[in-house]
mmCIF file of C-alpha atoms in Angstrom:
data_model
loop_
_atom_site.group_PDB
_atom_site.id
_atom_site.type_symbol
_atom_site.label_atom_id
_atom_site.label_comp_id
_atom_site.label_asym_id
_atom_site.label_seq_id
_atom_site.Cartn_x
_atom_site.Cartn_y
_atom_site.Cartn_z
ATOM 1 C CA GLY A 1 139.972 347.059 352.713
ATOM 2 C CA ASP A 2 140.991 343.693 354.019
ATOM 3 C CA SER A 3 141.180 340.735 351.697
ATOM 4 C CA VAL A 4 142.324 337.124 351.634
ATOM 5 C CA THR A 5 143.476 335.302 348.528
ATOM 6 C CA GLN A 6 143.923 331.581 348.637
ATOM 7 C CA MET A 7 144.891 328.902 346.213
ATOM 8 C CA GLU A 8 142.242 327.960 343.697
ATOM 9 C CA GLY A 9 141.007 324.445 343.910
ATOM 10 C CA PRO A 10 140.075 321.764 343.711
ATOM 11 C CA VAL A 11 143.184 319.984 344.923
ATOM 12 C CA THR A 12 143.345 316.208 344.558
ATOM 13 C CA LEU A 13 146.085 314.213 346.285
ATOM 14 C CA SER A 14 146.894 310.631 347.044
ATOM 15 C CA GLU A 15 147.067 309.471 350.644
ATOM 16 C CA GLU A 16 150.403 310.303 352.345
ATOM 17 C CA ALA A 17 151.185 313.086 349.872
ATOM 18 C CA PHE A 18 152.447 316.498 351.001
ATOM 19 C CA LEU A 19 149.921 319.308 351.092
ATOM 20 C CA THR A 20 150.383 323.033 350.640
ATOM 21 C CA ILE A 21 147.504 325.477 350.299
ATOM 22 C CA ASN A 22 148.711 329.017 349.695
ATOM 23 C CA CYS A 23 147.125 332.004 351.415
ATOM 24 C CA THR A 24 148.077 335.679 351.172
ATOM 25 C CA TYR A 25 146.362 338.646 352.727
ATOM 26 C CA THR A 26 146.060 342.417 352.773
ATOM 27 C CA ALA A 27 145.084 344.220 355.939
ATOM 28 C CA THR A 28 145.261 347.762 357.261
ATOM 29 C CA GLY A 29 146.160 346.799 360.809
ATOM 30 C CA TYR A 30 147.856 343.866 362.513
ATOM 31 C CA PRO A 31 145.601 340.922 361.838
ATOM 32 C CA SER A 32 145.179 337.569 363.462
ATOM 33 C CA LEU A 33 145.171 334.760 360.904
ATOM 34 C CA PHE A 34 143.118 331.584 360.852
ATOM 35 C CA TRP A 35 142.567 328.384 358.945
ATOM 36 C CA TYR A 36 139.081 326.944 359.201
ATOM 37 C CA VAL A 37 138.019 323.549 357.842
ATOM 38 C CA GLN A 38 134.572 322.514 356.635
ATOM 39 C CA TYR A 39 133.869 318.794 356.376
ATOM 40 C CA PRO A 40 131.055 317.694 354.072
ATOM 41 C CA GLY A 41 127.648 318.704 355.375
ATOM 42 C CA GLU A 42 129.028 320.491 358.428
ATOM 43 C CA GLY A 43 129.764 324.003 359.629
ATOM 44 C CA LEU A 44 133.215 325.518 359.795
ATOM 45 C CA GLN A 45 135.567 324.669 362.625
ATOM 46 C CA LEU A 46 138.848 326.214 363.585
ATOM 47 C CA LEU A 47 141.875 324.243 362.434
ATOM 48 C CA LEU A 48 144.625 326.575 363.652
ATOM 49 C CA LYS A 49 145.438 330.223 364.183
ATOM 50 C CA ALA A 50 148.299 332.663 364.725
ATOM 51 C CA THR A 51 148.006 336.069 366.315
ATOM 52 C CA LYS A 52 151.331 337.749 365.565
ATOM 53 C CA ALA A 53 154.181 337.704 363.100
ATOM 54 C CA ASP A 54 156.381 334.562 363.072
ATOM 55 C CA ASP A 55 153.866 332.608 365.155
ATOM 56 C CA LYS A 56 153.246 329.067 363.992
ATOM 57 C CA GLY A 57 149.808 327.566 364.413
ATOM 58 C CA SER A 58 149.523 323.785 364.422
ATOM 59 C CA ASN A 59 146.845 321.148 364.889
ATOM 60 C CA LYS A 60 146.211 317.574 363.685
ATOM 61 C CA GLY A 61 149.480 317.559 361.742
ATOM 62 C CA PHE A 62 148.666 320.818 359.920
ATOM 63 C CA GLU A 63 150.914 323.848 360.282
ATOM 64 C CA ALA A 64 150.948 327.457 359.117
ATOM 65 C CA THR A 65 153.388 330.264 359.897
ATOM 66 C CA TYR A 66 152.407 333.929 360.028
ATOM 67 C CA ARG A 67 154.820 335.668 357.612
ATOM 68 C CA LYS A 68 154.426 339.418 357.837
ATOM 69 C CA GLU A 69 157.161 340.153 355.294
ATOM 70 C CA THR A 70 155.373 338.168 352.595
ATOM 71 C CA THR A 71 151.836 338.682 354.017
ATOM 72 C CA SER A 72 151.268 334.951 353.862
ATOM 73 C CA PHE A 73 149.865 332.134 355.975
ATOM 74 C CA HIS A 74 150.309 328.971 353.912
ATOM 75 C CA LEU A 75 148.804 325.732 355.204
ATOM 76 C CA GLU A 76 150.956 322.587 355.108
ATOM 77 C CA LYS A 77 150.705 318.962 356.090
ATOM 78 C CA GLY A 78 153.396 316.374 355.578
ATOM 79 C CA SER A 79 151.184 313.352 354.958
ATOM 80 C CA VAL A 80 147.503 313.732 354.185
ATOM 81 C CA GLN A 81 144.830 311.163 354.944
ATOM 82 C CA VAL A 82 141.495 310.413 353.302
ATOM 83 C CA SER A 83 139.831 311.914 356.375
ATOM 84 C CA ASP A 84 141.428 315.306 355.546
ATOM 85 C CA SER A 85 139.124 315.676 352.551
ATOM 86 C CA ALA A 86 137.289 318.934 353.165
ATOM 87 C CA VAL A 87 137.117 322.599 352.205
ATOM 88 C CA TYR A 88 139.793 324.782 353.794
ATOM 89 C CA PHE A 89 139.302 328.499 354.397
ATOM 90 C CA CYS A 90 141.953 331.044 355.201
ATOM 91 C CA ALA A 91 140.650 334.030 357.181
ATOM 92 C CA LEU A 92 141.812 337.121 359.015
ATOM 93 C CA SER A 93 140.583 339.289 361.843
ATOM 94 C CA ASP A 94 141.860 342.848 361.685
ATOM 95 C CA ASN A 95 142.169 345.075 364.740
ATOM 96 C CA SER A 96 142.004 348.395 362.924
ATOM 97 C CA GLY A 97 139.178 350.729 361.994
ATOM 98 C CA GLY A 98 136.695 349.416 364.528
ATOM 99 C CA SER A 99 136.123 346.243 362.527
ATOM 100 C CA ASN A 100 137.662 343.864 365.013
ATOM 101 C CA TYR A 101 134.572 341.717 365.132
ATOM 102 C CA LYS A 102 134.835 340.662 361.532
ATOM 103 C CA LEU A 103 136.394 337.616 359.891
ATOM 104 C CA THR A 104 137.370 338.126 356.255
ATOM 105 C CA PHE A 105 137.434 334.799 354.421
ATOM 106 C CA GLY A 106 139.124 333.521 351.330
ATOM 107 C CA LYS A 107 137.002 331.651 348.818
ATOM 108 C CA GLY A 108 137.955 328.221 350.113
ATOM 109 C CA THR A 109 139.972 325.346 348.659
ATOM 110 C CA LEU A 110 138.419 321.932 348.180
ATOM 111 C CA LEU A 111 140.825 319.130 349.029
ATOM 112 C CA THR A 112 140.113 315.550 347.999
ATOM 113 C CA VAL A 113 142.431 312.797 349.189
ATOM 114 C CA ASN A 114 142.227 309.454 347.417
ATOM 115 C CA PRO A 115 143.261 306.133 349.004
ATOM 116 C CA ASN B 1 127.378 321.437 375.761
ATOM 117 C CA ALA B 2 125.703 321.761 372.344
ATOM 118 C CA GLY B 3 127.684 324.807 371.115
ATOM 119 C CA VAL B 4 125.866 326.651 368.330
ATOM 120 C CA THR B 5 122.617 325.156 367.071
ATOM 121 C CA GLN B 6 120.600 326.235 364.038
ATOM 122 C CA THR B 7 117.132 325.394 362.798
ATOM 123 C CA PRO B 8 115.872 324.429 360.294
ATOM 124 C CA LYS B 9 118.534 322.452 358.441
ATOM 125 C CA PHE B 10 116.871 322.908 355.085
ATOM 126 C CA ARG B 11 114.003 324.982 353.776
ATOM 127 C CA ILE B 12 112.381 325.758 350.449
ATOM 128 C CA LEU B 13 110.672 329.143 350.157
ATOM 129 C CA LYS B 14 108.612 330.658 347.414
ATOM 130 C CA ILE B 15 109.489 334.131 346.163
ATOM 131 C CA GLY B 16 107.951 336.754 348.456
ATOM 132 C CA GLN B 17 107.572 334.480 351.478
ATOM 133 C CA SER B 18 109.203 335.272 354.818
ATOM 134 C CA MET B 19 110.919 333.108 357.380
ATOM 135 C CA THR B 20 113.103 333.192 360.483
ATOM 136 C CA LEU B 21 116.323 331.235 360.818
ATOM 137 C CA GLN B 22 116.946 330.336 364.432
ATOM 138 C CA CYS B 23 120.341 330.365 366.151
ATOM 139 C CA THR B 24 121.131 329.524 369.768
ATOM 140 C CA GLN B 25 124.446 329.213 371.596
ATOM 141 C CA ASP B 26 125.065 327.849 375.083
ATOM 142 C CA MET B 27 128.614 329.144 375.592
ATOM 143 C CA ASN B 28 127.591 332.501 377.071
ATOM 144 C CA HIS B 29 129.318 334.288 374.195
ATOM 145 C CA ASN B 30 128.726 337.995 373.763
ATOM 146 C CA TYR B 31 129.474 338.147 370.039
ATOM 147 C CA MET B 32 127.226 336.464 367.495
ATOM 148 C CA TYR B 33 127.287 336.539 363.698
ATOM 149 C CA TRP B 34 125.301 335.555 360.648
ATOM 150 C CA TYR B 35 127.116 334.610 357.435
ATOM 151 C CA ARG B 36 125.978 333.400 354.092
ATOM 152 C CA GLN B 37 128.035 331.018 351.992
ATOM 153 C CA ASP B 38 127.625 331.026 348.250
ATOM 154 C CA PRO B 39 129.404 328.440 346.099
ATOM 155 C CA GLY B 40 133.030 329.361 345.440
ATOM 156 C CA MET B 41 132.639 332.700 347.224
ATOM 157 C CA GLY B 42 133.673 332.079 350.798
ATOM 158 C CA LEU B 43 131.546 333.514 353.593
ATOM 159 C CA LYS B 44 130.059 336.997 353.758
ATOM 160 C CA LEU B 45 128.933 338.651 356.978
ATOM 161 C CA ILE B 46 125.266 339.635 357.031
ATOM 162 C CA TYR B 47 124.767 340.975 360.582
ATOM 163 C CA TYR B 48 126.530 340.746 363.883
ATOM 164 C CA SER B 49 125.841 341.466 367.545
ATOM 165 C CA VAL B 50 128.214 342.350 370.384
ATOM 166 C CA GLY B 51 125.672 341.690 373.113
ATOM 167 C CA ALA B 52 121.989 341.528 373.949
ATOM 168 C CA GLY B 53 120.156 344.494 372.483
ATOM 169 C CA ILE B 54 123.035 345.512 370.189
ATOM 170 C CA THR B 55 123.154 344.601 366.500
ATOM 171 C CA ASP B 56 124.823 346.045 363.429
ATOM 172 C CA LYS B 57 125.113 345.457 359.703
ATOM 173 C CA GLY B 58 127.822 343.460 358.042
ATOM 174 C CA GLU B 59 128.787 343.380 354.378
ATOM 175 C CA VAL B 60 125.525 342.098 352.859
ATOM 176 C CA PRO B 61 122.569 343.102 355.103
ATOM 177 C CA ASN B 62 119.980 343.969 352.460
ATOM 178 C CA GLY B 63 116.870 341.794 352.659
ATOM 179 C CA TYR B 64 117.579 340.622 356.214
ATOM 180 C CA ASN B 65 116.843 341.690 359.750
ATOM 181 C CA VAL B 66 118.051 340.509 363.136
ATOM 182 C CA SER B 67 117.276 340.938 366.820
ATOM 183 C CA ARG B 68 119.147 340.001 369.981
ATOM 184 C CA SER B 69 116.894 339.980 373.016
ATOM 185 C CA THR B 70 118.965 337.437 374.964
ATOM 186 C CA THR B 71 122.614 336.413 375.078
ATOM 187 C CA GLU B 72 121.756 332.952 373.760
ATOM 188 C CA ASP B 73 119.546 333.676 370.735
ATOM 189 C CA PHE B 74 120.215 335.544 367.498
ATOM 190 C CA PRO B 75 117.452 334.940 364.928
ATOM 191 C CA LEU B 76 117.780 336.061 361.307
ATOM 192 C CA ARG B 77 114.639 337.225 359.548
ATOM 193 C CA LEU B 78 114.196 337.095 355.777
ATOM 194 C CA GLU B 79 111.454 339.342 354.464
ATOM 195 C CA LEU B 80 110.127 338.952 350.917
ATOM 196 C CA ALA B 81 112.432 336.130 349.903
ATOM 197 C CA ALA B 82 114.197 336.445 346.538
ATOM 198 C CA PRO B 83 116.124 333.872 344.469
ATOM 199 C CA SER B 84 119.330 335.800 345.256
ATOM 200 C CA GLN B 85 118.916 334.705 348.882
ATOM 201 C CA THR B 86 119.368 331.055 347.951
ATOM 202 C CA SER B 87 122.425 330.161 349.987
ATOM 203 C CA VAL B 88 123.727 328.339 353.024
ATOM 204 C CA TYR B 89 123.454 330.390 356.209
ATOM 205 C CA PHE B 90 125.803 329.970 359.118
ATOM 206 C CA CYS B 91 125.475 331.376 362.592
ATOM 207 C CA ALA B 92 128.613 331.778 364.696
ATOM 208 C CA SER B 93 129.603 333.053 368.116
ATOM 209 C CA SER B 94 132.728 334.147 369.954
ATOM 210 C CA SER B 95 133.532 335.316 373.455
ATOM 211 C CA THR B 96 135.013 338.598 372.233
ATOM 212 C CA GLY B 97 135.875 340.108 368.865
ATOM 213 C CA PHE B 98 139.400 340.503 367.616
ATOM 214 C CA GLY B 99 141.541 337.409 367.393
ATOM 215 C CA GLU B 100 139.031 335.114 369.039
ATOM 216 C CA THR B 101 137.915 331.822 367.564
ATOM 217 C CA GLN B 102 134.437 331.878 366.108
ATOM 218 C CA TYR B 103 132.335 328.768 366.674
ATOM 219 C CA PHE B 104 129.982 327.864 363.857
ATOM 220 C CA GLY B 105 126.645 326.127 363.736
ATOM 221 C CA PRO B 106 125.905 323.377 361.202
ATOM 222 C CA GLY B 107 124.157 325.718 358.790
ATOM 223 C CA THR B 108 120.751 326.179 357.182
ATOM 224 C CA ARG B 109 120.392 325.486 353.473
ATOM 225 C CA LEU B 110 117.782 327.781 351.931
ATOM 226 C CA LEU B 111 116.363 327.463 348.452
ATOM 227 C CA VAL B 112 114.133 330.245 347.107
ATOM 228 C CA LEU B 113 112.070 329.315 344.062
#
């Protein structure tokens, strides 16, 4: 079945540091890949997505590139801010086996950015 | 445009009690979903619906029921609450299935004692 493995947290950084959160996946079809972010006390919201190999999703200074050869979708940001403190989820939507409705999530990575 | 709304925000139930978690979306989305989020475990799909009158089980449906009588509403029913159902519940919606962004509500925190 489909699965998503992402970097264990928590991750603690100082403001303006470089961020990488690793995400790898297994899927039977040709998935779309997502990063969702959950701020404290809120629901999840889409941060960025990519729908095919070599696509780069970007938003709010965050980027991730869909790497089919390494089955990865690592999240990066060049300079984090305190306001980026949140839980980040990698997820996939697979188009095979009639399960195209479903998002498969990683366990989430808690990021704390200190001033 | 409120997006996806959920009520209540927080609830304490005693073992064996029942309750309904409400979910409404105003985006005219066909697809709706219920997830539960347990600490350190990501989100698991409980039930989903691809349109009014059509529902199906997700990964963890036991102990729950759903109905979809309108496009806007997708209530989740808990029968005979158990401590294992202590969790945060999220409702989400999307216009279609594969590859589409899912829009999440703010969540309902449920504690079963």
